[in-house]
Tab-separated table of C-alpha atoms in Angstrom:
chain	number	residue	atom	x	y	z
A	1	MET	CA	17.209	-58.051	65.147
A	2	GLN	CA	20.540	-57.433	67.121
A	3	LYS	CA	20.285	-55.235	70.282
A	4	PHE	CA	21.903	-51.988	69.724
A	5	PHE	CA	23.960	-52.116	72.980
A	6	SER	CA	24.923	-55.421	74.661
A	7	ASN	CA	26.220	-55.114	77.981
A	8	ARG	CA	29.884	-55.283	77.338
A	9	LYS	CA	29.565	-52.627	74.621
A	10	LEU	CA	27.477	-50.473	76.761
A	11	ILE	CA	30.317	-50.482	79.462
A	12	ILE	CA	32.883	-49.892	76.749
A	13	VAL	CA	30.946	-46.936	75.445
A	14	MET	CA	30.573	-45.647	78.949
A	15	ILE	CA	34.257	-45.703	79.376
A	16	VAL	CA	35.241	-43.937	76.195
A	17	ILE	CA	32.712	-41.254	76.991
A	18	ILE	CA	34.152	-40.587	80.363
A	19	ILE	CA	37.767	-40.629	78.809
A	20	SER	CA	36.664	-38.213	76.059
A	21	MET	CA	35.047	-35.812	78.653
A	22	GLY	CA	37.892	-35.917	80.503
A	23	LEU	CA	40.311	-35.176	77.512
A	24	MET	CA	38.172	-32.259	76.568
A	25	ALA	CA	38.145	-30.699	80.112
A	26	PHE	CA	42.056	-31.004	79.937
A	27	SER	CA	42.535	-29.501	76.663
A	28	VAL	CA	40.029	-26.686	77.340
A	29	SER	CA	42.047	-25.653	80.423
A	30	VAL	CA	45.323	-26.165	78.794
A	31	ARG	CA	44.105	-23.883	76.195
A	32	ASN	CA	42.813	-21.343	78.664
A	33	SER	CA	46.117	-21.221	80.891
A	34	GLU	CA	49.510	-19.908	79.842
A	35	LYS	CA	51.008	-23.433	79.106
A	36	THR	CA	51.725	-25.259	75.882
A	37	PRO	CA	50.053	-28.705	75.045
A	38	PRO	CA	51.915	-31.657	76.440
A	39	LEU	CA	55.295	-32.712	74.636
A	40	VAL	CA	53.572	-35.758	72.949
A	41	GLN	CA	50.712	-33.520	71.259
A	42	ARG	CA	53.244	-31.009	70.152
A	43	VAL	CA	55.544	-33.631	68.271
A	44	GLY	CA	52.439	-35.211	67.079
A	45	ASN	CA	51.205	-31.860	65.735
A	46	ASP	CA	54.611	-31.234	64.220
A	47	VAL	CA	54.732	-34.337	62.361
A	48	VAL	CA	51.175	-34.008	60.970
A	49	GLY	CA	52.373	-30.466	60.092
A	50	VAL	CA	55.035	-31.888	58.097
A	51	VAL	CA	53.033	-34.407	56.315
A	52	ASP	CA	50.367	-31.589	55.586
A	53	ARG	CA	53.045	-29.391	53.750
A	54	VAL	CA	53.183	-32.132	51.147
A	55	VAL	CA	49.188	-31.889	50.903
A	56	ALA	CA	48.886	-27.977	51.351
A	57	LEU	CA	51.718	-27.397	48.798
A	58	PRO	CA	49.660	-27.916	45.621
A	59	ALA	CA	46.531	-26.473	47.296
A	60	ASN	CA	48.117	-23.280	48.135
A	61	GLY	CA	49.699	-23.189	44.729
A	62	VAL	CA	46.274	-23.448	43.124
A	63	LYS	CA	45.093	-20.607	45.337
A	64	ASN	CA	48.111	-18.429	44.765
A	65	SER	CA	47.951	-18.798	41.037
A	66	PHE	CA	44.229	-17.912	41.137
A	67	ALA	CA	44.906	-14.884	43.133
A	68	ALA	CA	47.637	-14.178	40.359
A	69	VAL	CA	45.344	-14.121	37.711
A	70	SER	CA	42.618	-11.907	39.471
A	71	ASP	CA	45.380	-9.410	40.413
A	72	LEU	CA	46.237	-9.329	36.749
A	73	ILE	CA	42.764	-8.633	35.643
A	74	ASN	CA	42.336	-5.787	38.343
A	75	THR	CA	45.716	-4.465	37.721
A	76	TYR	CA	44.571	-1.401	35.409
A	77	GLU	CA	42.102	-0.064	37.707
A	78	GLU	CA	44.193	-0.817	40.701
A	79	ASN	CA	47.064	1.304	39.054
A	80	ALA	CA	44.715	4.316	38.567
A	81	LYS	CA	43.693	4.174	42.016
A	82	LEU	CA	47.263	3.853	43.443
A	83	LYS	CA	48.847	6.547	41.135
A	84	THR	CA	46.560	8.999	43.100
A	85	GLN	CA	47.539	7.903	46.480
A	86	LEU	CA	51.420	7.943	45.463
A	87	ASP	CA	51.523	11.522	45.442
A	88	ASP	CA	51.090	11.709	49.120
A	89	LEU	CA	53.290	8.717	49.887
A	90	ALA	CA	56.618	9.901	49.350
A	91	GLN	CA	56.072	12.942	51.433
A	92	THR	CA	54.508	10.770	54.113
A	93	LYS	CA	57.336	8.273	54.170
A	94	THR	CA	60.179	11.056	54.617
A	95	ARG	CA	58.171	12.406	57.405
A	96	ALA	CA	57.497	9.210	59.016
A	97	ALA	CA	61.227	8.371	58.865
A	98	THR	CA	62.296	11.817	60.433
A	99	LEU	CA	59.684	11.503	63.194
A	100	GLN	CA	60.639	7.964	63.639
A	101	SER	CA	64.523	8.962	64.083
A	102	GLU	CA	63.420	12.073	66.306
A	103	ASN	CA	61.436	9.733	68.373
A	104	LYS	CA	64.218	7.307	68.908
A	105	GLU	CA	66.579	9.955	70.056
A	106	LEU	CA	64.077	11.560	72.458
A	107	LYS	CA	63.442	7.952	73.704
A	108	GLN	CA	67.152	7.709	74.384
A	109	GLN	CA	67.392	11.265	76.110
A	110	LEU	CA	64.449	9.783	78.509
A	111	LYS	CA	66.349	6.556	78.904
A	112	LEU	CA	63.196	4.751	77.802
A	113	ASP	CA	64.463	1.675	75.560
A	114	LYS	CA	61.328	0.015	74.742
A	115	THR	CA	57.575	1.350	74.572
A	116	LEU	CA	54.257	-0.284	73.831
A	117	THR	CA	54.554	0.798	70.037
A	118	ASP	CA	57.820	-1.144	69.451
A	119	TYR	CA	57.313	-4.615	67.861
A	120	SER	CA	59.066	-7.196	65.805
A	121	GLN	CA	57.440	-9.222	62.950
A	122	VAL	CA	57.539	-12.737	61.951
A	123	ASN	CA	56.244	-13.701	58.620
A	124	ALA	CA	54.363	-16.995	58.064
A	125	ALA	CA	52.417	-18.961	55.593
A	126	VAL	CA	48.837	-20.302	56.167
A	127	LEU	CA	49.105	-24.342	56.250
A	128	THR	CA	45.498	-25.309	56.594
A	129	ARG	CA	42.208	-24.397	57.981
A	130	SER	CA	40.105	-26.276	60.515
A	131	PRO	CA	37.128	-27.863	58.435
A	132	ALA	CA	34.560	-27.304	60.999
A	133	ASN	CA	33.773	-23.657	61.576
A	134	TRP	CA	33.342	-23.729	65.281
A	135	GLN	CA	36.734	-22.936	66.451
A	136	ASN	CA	37.658	-20.686	63.506
A	137	THR	CA	41.282	-21.723	63.745
A	138	LEU	CA	44.003	-21.490	61.122
A	139	VAL	CA	47.411	-23.499	61.172
A	140	ILE	CA	50.322	-21.620	60.265
A	141	ASN	CA	53.699	-22.923	59.196
A	142	LYS	CA	56.096	-21.458	62.032
A	143	GLY	CA	56.178	-22.315	65.495
A	144	SER	CA	58.198	-21.952	68.946
A	145	LEU	CA	61.501	-22.362	66.944
A	146	ALA	CA	60.711	-19.209	65.197
A	147	GLY	CA	60.025	-17.262	68.243
A	148	ILE	CA	56.149	-17.532	68.319
A	149	LYS	CA	54.639	-17.392	71.639
A	150	LYS	CA	51.050	-18.074	72.730
A	151	ASN	CA	48.633	-15.145	72.523
A	152	MET	CA	50.652	-12.964	70.123
A	153	PRO	CA	48.581	-10.968	67.954
A	154	VAL	CA	48.466	-11.918	63.969
A	155	MET	CA	48.060	-9.607	60.983
A	156	ALA	CA	47.174	-10.262	57.259
A	157	GLY	CA	47.799	-7.188	54.954
A	158	SER	CA	47.471	-4.114	56.911
A	159	GLY	CA	44.853	-5.427	59.498
A	160	LEU	CA	44.578	-7.811	62.688
A	161	ILE	CA	43.171	-10.972	62.042
A	162	GLY	CA	43.823	-13.013	65.438
A	163	ARG	CA	45.665	-14.393	67.888
A	164	VAL	CA	48.089	-17.444	68.552
A	165	ILE	CA	46.234	-19.998	70.817
A	166	GLU	CA	48.798	-22.917	70.584
A	167	VAL	CA	52.361	-23.212	69.807
A	168	ASN	CA	54.202	-26.267	68.599
A	169	ASN	CA	57.724	-26.590	67.524
A	170	THR	CA	57.130	-25.829	63.855
A	171	ASN	CA	53.400	-24.703	63.291
A	172	SER	CA	51.095	-22.983	65.513
A	173	LYS	CA	47.247	-22.332	65.677
A	174	VAL	CA	45.767	-18.838	65.115
A	175	GLU	CA	42.255	-18.133	66.603
A	176	LEU	CA	40.472	-15.576	64.066
A	177	ILE	CA	39.052	-12.367	65.676
A	178	THR	CA	35.507	-13.421	64.349
A	179	THR	CA	35.505	-16.213	66.824
A	180	ASP	CA	32.310	-17.051	68.501
A	181	ASN	CA	34.317	-18.629	71.704
A	182	GLN	CA	32.940	-17.455	75.121
A	183	SER	CA	36.591	-17.979	76.523
A	184	ALA	CA	38.713	-16.249	73.804
A	185	ASN	CA	41.174	-13.811	74.852
A	186	ARG	CA	39.623	-10.567	73.528
A	187	PHE	CA	41.569	-7.552	72.076
A	188	ALA	CA	41.768	-4.176	73.685
A	189	ALA	CA	40.995	-1.573	71.174
A	190	GLU	CA	41.266	2.127	70.932
A	191	VAL	CA	39.402	4.678	68.892
A	192	ILE	CA	41.227	7.791	67.707
A	193	THR	CA	38.901	10.520	67.335
A	194	ASP	CA	39.405	14.350	66.833
A	195	SER	CA	39.060	15.026	70.508
A	196	GLY	CA	41.113	12.132	72.008
A	197	THR	CA	41.088	8.346	72.198
A	198	ALA	CA	38.506	5.937	73.530
A	199	ASN	CA	39.426	2.639	74.970
A	200	GLY	CA	37.234	-0.411	74.103
A	201	ILE	CA	37.370	-4.100	73.526
A	202	VAL	CA	36.579	-6.067	70.638
A	203	THR	CA	33.603	-7.924	71.711
A	204	GLY	CA	32.419	-9.907	68.766
A	205	TYR	CA	31.749	-10.462	65.092
A	206	ASP	CA	28.769	-9.479	63.350
A	207	GLN	CA	28.406	-12.421	60.420
A	208	ALA	CA	25.687	-10.739	58.750
A	209	SER	CA	27.450	-7.427	57.887
A	210	SER	CA	30.853	-9.006	58.424
A	211	GLU	CA	31.745	-6.216	60.827
A	212	LEU	CA	33.550	-6.360	64.128
A	213	LYS	CA	31.742	-5.222	67.348
A	214	ILE	CA	33.481	-2.996	69.958
A	215	GLY	CA	31.954	-2.311	73.333
A	216	GLN	CA	32.805	-1.436	76.847
A	217	LEU	CA	33.975	1.920	75.603
A	218	ASN	CA	35.202	4.153	78.442
A	219	SER	CA	34.960	7.701	77.313
A	220	ASP	CA	32.680	10.092	76.099
A	221	ALA	CA	35.095	11.387	73.212
A	222	LYS	CA	32.682	12.233	70.189
A	223	ILE	CA	33.175	9.061	67.890
A	224	LYS	CA	32.328	9.534	64.387
A	225	VAL	CA	31.785	7.291	61.485
A	226	GLY	CA	35.153	6.735	59.577
A	227	ASP	CA	37.369	7.019	62.596
A	228	THR	CA	40.253	4.759	62.876
A	229	VAL	CA	40.396	1.815	65.444
A	230	GLN	CA	43.710	0.203	66.461
A	231	THR	CA	44.835	-2.002	69.276
A	232	SER	CA	45.579	-0.058	72.569
A	233	GLY	CA	48.447	-2.255	74.025
A	234	LEU	CA	46.728	-2.614	77.365
A	235	GLY	CA	47.179	-6.117	78.866
A	236	GLY	CA	48.729	-9.089	77.339
A	237	LEU	CA	51.248	-9.397	74.501
A	238	THR	CA	49.743	-6.905	72.054
A	239	PRO	CA	51.572	-3.714	71.061
A	240	ARG	CA	49.713	-0.656	70.402
A	241	GLY	CA	48.938	0.598	67.058
A	242	LEU	CA	47.976	-2.221	65.114
A	243	TYR	CA	45.178	-1.331	62.579
A	244	ILE	CA	41.983	-2.948	62.914
A	245	GLY	CA	39.495	-1.275	60.774
A	246	LYS	CA	37.295	1.969	60.343
A	247	VAL	CA	33.879	2.606	62.324
A	248	THR	CA	30.879	2.258	60.180
A	249	LYS	CA	28.243	2.642	63.006
A	250	VAL	CA	27.855	4.244	66.470
A	251	LYS	CA	24.998	2.847	68.521
A	252	HIS	CA	23.913	3.267	71.977
A	253	ASP	CA	22.913	-0.061	73.978
A	254	ASP	CA	19.535	-0.927	74.811
A	255	TYR	CA	19.280	1.414	77.883
A	256	GLY	CA	20.877	4.467	76.119
A	257	LEU	CA	23.949	4.467	78.413
A	258	ALA	CA	27.044	2.525	76.936
A	259	LEU	CA	28.300	3.021	73.264
A	260	SER	CA	29.008	0.094	70.997
A	261	LEU	CA	30.551	0.518	67.638
A	262	LEU	CA	30.419	-1.577	64.571
A	263	ILE	CA	33.865	-1.285	62.529
A	264	LYS	CA	34.825	-2.511	59.142
A	265	PRO	CA	37.681	-4.919	59.248
A	266	ALA	CA	40.836	-3.613	57.192
A	267	VAL	CA	41.288	-7.368	55.541
A	268	ASP	CA	38.755	-9.974	54.383
A	269	LEU	CA	38.885	-12.417	57.257
A	270	ASP	CA	38.229	-15.269	54.917
A	271	ASP	CA	40.693	-14.599	52.168
A	272	PHE	CA	44.675	-14.357	53.069
A	273	THR	CA	47.743	-16.394	52.250
A	274	VAL	CA	50.467	-14.863	54.130
A	275	VAL	CA	50.172	-13.678	58.005
A	276	THR	CA	52.601	-11.877	60.244
A	277	VAL	CA	52.774	-12.681	63.653
A	278	ILE	CA	53.558	-9.704	65.941
A	279	GLU	CA	56.046	-9.836	68.927
A	280	ARG	CA	55.863	-6.907	71.315
A	281	GLN	CA	59.240	-6.032	72.433
A	282	MET	CA	58.225	-4.768	75.864
A	283	ALA	CA	57.675	-7.792	78.078
A	284	GLY	CA	53.985	-8.454	78.619
A	285	ASP	CA	52.246	-9.393	81.935
B	13	MET	CA	45.616	-58.188	53.369
B	14	ARG	CA	49.435	-57.668	53.235
B	15	LEU	CA	51.303	-54.906	55.434
B	16	ARG	CA	51.892	-52.970	52.476
B	17	GLU	CA	47.986	-52.450	51.514
B	18	LYS	CA	47.218	-51.925	54.884
B	19	ILE	CA	49.562	-48.823	54.993
B	20	TRP	CA	48.046	-47.696	51.763
B	21	VAL	CA	44.669	-47.433	53.331
B	22	ASN	CA	45.839	-45.822	56.207
B	23	VAL	CA	47.686	-43.350	54.164
B	24	LEU	CA	44.377	-42.877	52.142
B	25	LEU	CA	42.514	-41.853	55.403
B	26	VAL	CA	45.156	-39.281	56.325
B	27	VAL	CA	45.476	-37.827	53.167
B	28	LEU	CA	41.495	-37.345	53.064
B	29	MET	CA	41.817	-35.727	56.494
B	30	LEU	CA	44.413	-33.411	55.455
B	31	LEU	CA	42.616	-32.408	52.147
B	32	ASP	CA	39.592	-31.733	54.327
B	33	GLY	CA	41.662	-28.791	55.793
B	34	SER	CA	43.102	-27.606	52.704
B	35	PHE	CA	39.802	-27.452	50.637
B	36	SER	CA	38.466	-25.541	53.634
B	37	TYR	CA	41.268	-23.045	53.419
B	38	LEU	CA	41.182	-22.951	49.594
B	39	PHE	CA	37.564	-22.383	49.362
B	40	GLY	CA	37.086	-20.398	52.655
B	41	SER	CA	35.099	-17.488	51.226
B	42	THR	CA	32.671	-19.715	49.309
B	43	LEU	CA	32.234	-22.619	52.138
B	44	HIS	CA	31.679	-19.677	54.709
B	45	SER	CA	29.340	-17.335	53.066
B	46	PHE	CA	26.934	-15.868	55.707
B	47	PRO	CA	24.686	-17.336	56.888
B	48	ASP	CA	25.614	-20.619	55.414
B	49	THR	CA	28.432	-22.607	56.511
B	50	MET	CA	29.541	-26.012	54.674
B	51	ILE	CA	31.965	-28.405	56.383
B	52	ILE	CA	33.907	-30.762	54.317
B	53	ARG	CA	33.829	-34.248	55.685
B	54	LEU	CA	36.144	-36.343	53.286
B	55	VAL	CA	37.467	-38.282	55.757
B	56	VAL	CA	34.229	-39.584	57.143
B	57	LEU	CA	33.401	-40.569	53.204
B	58	GLY	CA	36.613	-42.455	53.501
B	59	LEU	CA	35.783	-44.272	56.787
B	60	VAL	CA	32.449	-45.324	55.670
B	61	LEU	CA	33.522	-46.564	52.357
B	62	VAL	CA	36.505	-48.369	53.849
B	63	TYR	CA	34.349	-49.806	56.058
B	64	PHE	CA	31.834	-51.186	53.206
B	65	PHE	CA	34.601	-51.889	50.681
B	66	ALA	CA	37.659	-53.270	52.502
B	67	PRO	CA	36.107	-56.022	54.544
B	68	ASN	CA	39.714	-57.164	55.190
B	69	PHE	CA	41.138	-54.243	56.576
B	70	PRO	CA	41.567	-54.911	60.394
B	71	ASN	CA	40.815	-52.983	63.531
B	72	LEU	CA	38.907	-49.904	61.726
B	73	MET	CA	37.635	-48.992	65.169
B	74	ILE	CA	41.325	-48.576	66.181
B	75	VAL	CA	42.375	-46.706	63.270
B	76	ALA	CA	39.067	-44.356	63.626
B	77	LEU	CA	40.159	-43.649	67.097
B	78	ILE	CA	43.583	-42.791	66.364
B	79	LEU	CA	42.587	-40.624	63.251
B	80	GLY	CA	40.325	-38.888	65.584
B	81	LEU	CA	42.781	-37.913	68.078
B	82	VAL	CA	45.051	-36.781	65.261
B	83	TYR	CA	42.190	-34.841	63.940
B	84	ASP	CA	41.560	-33.111	67.228
B	85	SER	CA	44.933	-32.368	68.032
B	86	PHE	CA	46.128	-30.766	64.461
B	87	TYR	CA	43.043	-28.908	63.675
B	88	THR	CA	41.241	-27.647	66.943
B	89	GLY	CA	43.669	-28.598	69.753
B	90	ILE	CA	40.717	-30.000	71.730
B	91	LEU	CA	40.912	-33.403	72.147
B	92	GLY	CA	38.351	-36.101	72.578
B	93	VAL	CA	35.792	-34.647	70.191
B	94	TYR	CA	36.391	-36.737	66.976
B	95	MET	CA	38.328	-39.277	68.699
B	96	PHE	CA	34.931	-40.367	70.134
B	97	LEU	CA	32.780	-39.568	67.182
B	98	PHE	CA	34.837	-41.338	64.532
B	99	PRO	CA	34.611	-44.814	66.059
B	100	LEU	CA	31.116	-44.140	66.988
B	101	ILE	CA	30.673	-43.358	63.193
B	102	ILE	CA	31.811	-46.859	62.165
B	103	PHE	CA	29.756	-48.439	65.205
B	104	LEU	CA	26.524	-46.756	63.858
B	105	THR	CA	27.565	-47.662	60.191
B	106	ARG	CA	28.060	-51.338	60.982
B	107	TRP	CA	24.596	-51.295	63.021
B	108	ILE	CA	22.661	-49.945	60.096
B	109	ALA	CA	24.414	-51.966	57.513
B	110	GLN	CA	23.624	-55.430	58.632
B	111	PHE	CA	19.987	-54.772	57.619
B	112	PHE	CA	20.825	-53.662	53.947
B	113	ALA	CA	23.124	-54.657	51.054
B	114	PRO	CA	25.534	-52.190	50.159
B	115	ALA	CA	24.092	-50.636	47.070
B	116	PRO	CA	25.178	-46.958	46.157
B	117	LEU	CA	22.103	-45.640	47.234
B	118	VAL	CA	22.073	-47.411	50.564
B	119	VAL	CA	25.683	-46.327	51.159
B	120	GLY	CA	24.816	-42.758	50.575
B	121	ALA	CA	21.799	-42.848	52.904
B	122	ILE	CA	24.067	-44.343	55.819
B	123	TYR	CA	26.449	-41.366	54.913
B	124	LEU	CA	24.070	-38.762	55.278
B	125	ILE	CA	22.740	-40.387	58.664
B	126	ASP	CA	26.196	-40.582	60.182
B	127	LEU	CA	26.794	-36.982	58.878
B	128	THR	CA	23.787	-35.759	60.804
B	129	VAL	CA	24.578	-37.722	63.940
B	130	LEU	CA	28.327	-36.437	63.704
B	131	GLU	CA	27.459	-32.813	63.119
B	132	SER	CA	24.812	-32.730	65.761
B	133	LEU	CA	27.085	-34.318	68.512
B	134	VAL	CA	30.067	-31.829	67.441
B	135	TYR	CA	27.435	-29.002	67.905
B	136	GLY	CA	26.351	-30.433	71.104
B	137	MET	CA	29.936	-30.644	72.569
B	138	ASN	CA	30.750	-27.425	71.379
B	139	ILE	CA	28.079	-25.646	73.288
B	140	PHE	CA	28.913	-27.948	76.395
B	141	MET	CA	32.427	-26.612	76.306
B	142	GLY	CA	31.149	-22.864	75.785
B	143	LEU	CA	32.983	-22.702	72.361
B	144	THR	CA	29.721	-21.355	70.396
B	145	THR	CA	26.722	-19.607	71.470
B	146	MET	CA	24.764	-20.545	68.138
B	147	ALA	CA	20.958	-21.462	68.780
B	148	LEU	CA	19.985	-24.872	67.558
B	149	GLY	CA	17.371	-23.224	65.466
B	150	ASP	CA	20.242	-21.495	63.494
B	151	PHE	CA	22.344	-24.630	63.577
B	152	ILE	CA	19.943	-26.842	61.638
B	153	PRO	CA	19.441	-24.513	58.593
B	154	ASN	CA	22.687	-22.766	58.336
B	155	ILE	CA	24.864	-25.582	59.259
B	156	LEU	CA	23.732	-28.812	59.256
B	157	GLY	CA	21.605	-28.405	55.678
B	158	PRO	CA	24.318	-26.849	53.700
B	159	THR	CA	27.035	-29.263	55.181
B	160	LEU	CA	24.656	-32.366	54.264
B	161	ALA	CA	24.203	-30.822	50.693
B	162	LEU	CA	27.733	-30.230	50.099
B	163	ASN	CA	28.619	-33.558	51.167
B	164	LEU	CA	26.065	-35.198	49.204
B	165	VAL	CA	27.200	-33.859	46.002
B	166	LEU	CA	30.875	-34.865	46.874
B	167	PHE	CA	29.593	-38.247	47.533
B	168	ILE	CA	27.939	-38.653	44.217
B	169	PHE	CA	31.389	-37.459	42.346
B	170	LEU	CA	33.634	-39.424	44.730
B	171	TYR	CA	31.670	-42.520	45.206
B	172	PHE	CA	32.862	-44.450	42.239
B	173	PRO	CA	36.676	-43.247	42.113
B	174	LEU	CA	37.290	-43.737	45.860
B	175	ARG	CA	35.342	-47.245	45.893
B	176	GLN	CA	37.515	-48.489	42.988
B	177	LEU	CA	40.599	-47.337	44.910
B	178	ILE	CA	39.484	-49.092	48.135
B	179	VAL	CA	38.422	-52.182	46.478
B	180	LYS	CA	41.591	-52.512	44.449
B	181	LEU	CA	43.621	-51.826	47.645
B	182	ASP	CA	41.589	-54.459	49.521
B	183	SER	CA	41.868	-57.175	46.660
B	184	LEU	CA	45.723	-57.062	46.559
B	185	TYR	CA	46.390	-60.172	48.430
C-alpha cells in the first residue's frame, strides 16, 4: 500500500497550504478595506462574467418565463387587490409631486443642494449566485463602467436587499442583507413611529422566520408592530429613506434593557431578477 | 489527445462551474429553504469523472488549481479556498481509486467522500475567516446532509451522459 504522503508531496502540500492561507488573508483584507481587488483579478472576473452571460442567458430566460406564467395565474386576484389601492394612488402621486417641487424650491432658498435623501439609480440584472451559501453573494451585470462603487446599497422591487462588496469593470458582487458574515458592513436603520424616530442597526437575519433583526436602538420612542423601518442615511454611502420592512415583533433583550426588533423584509430575499443599485448624491465619508 | 479535445474538456469544466451558479440562482428559493441548504457541485462531479474517464487528459491537477482560482475569484472574491480544495479532491480521488476498479458504484462512493471532505473543509475555512457563525451541530444535518443527498441524485442522473461525453472527448485521437 502506497503511503498517503511521500516526503516530496508533503512539502508541496505544506507550501500550497501556506500560499492559500496567504491568499485568504489578502482577499479578506481587500474586502474589508475600501480598495478594489487587483487589476488581474478584476480583468479575470470580467472575462468570466462575459462567458457567464452565455450560460446565464438561457437559465435566466427560463426563470423569467416561469415568473411570467405564475404572474398570469395570479393576475385576477392581484387585479382586484390593486384596484382598491389605485384610488388612493392618484391623489398620493399628485401630492408627492407637489411636495417634491416645494421641497426643491425650499432647498434652493436655503442654498442646500444635496441632502441625505437624494439619490440616483442604476438598474442591473442578476447574472448568477454563489453556489455555496456561506457568503450569500450575487453577481450582477453592471460594474464600475456603469458608475457602481463599493458599499452602495442595492434594492430589489421596493425593499433593500444588500450591499455592493466588490466592483469589477463590467460586473460586481452583492452581499445580501441576510449574511452571517461577522465583518459585514451593517445598515443603519430608523424606525418611524407616531412619537418620532428611533435609530438602530440591522444586526442579523433570523432564518427560521425569515425576518431581519434590528438591534442597538437608541431611543425610548414607543415602537409598535407594523411601524415602518427604513435606512437612516447615517454613515457610509446609503441615502436616507430606503424601505426595509415592517416591524413584526418588539422584544427586550435578556436583561430587559435594550430593545430589539424583528422586521418582515419588503421583498423575498431568495427570489428576484432585477436589482437597483442606489447612488447617494451627497458624498459619503 | 489533440489540442482541440483538450480545449473541449476544459470548456466542459468551465461550463459546469458556471452552471453551478446559474442553477443556484434559478432554484434559489428551493435550495435555500430553511433550515436546509443544498449546494450544487457539478464542477466537482466533472473533475472526478474527467479523472476516471479521460486518462489521457494531462495536468488535471493544474487545471483544477486554475479552475479553483477562477471559482474563488468569480463567486466569492476570497481567493485560496477552492484553489486549494479542487486539487486536493483530485489528489484524494487518485489515492482512493488505486484500490478499486472504476465501476459506477465505486465512482459514486468516491464522489461522496470527496464532497464530504470538500464541504467540511470549506466550512472550516469560513469559520477560520469569521465569515460564518454556524455551529458544527447545525452544519452536519442542515448543510452537509442535504448537499450530499442532492449531489447523489444529480450523480445518478448525470453519470452516464457525462461519462459518455468525456469518454468521447478522450478517445478522439
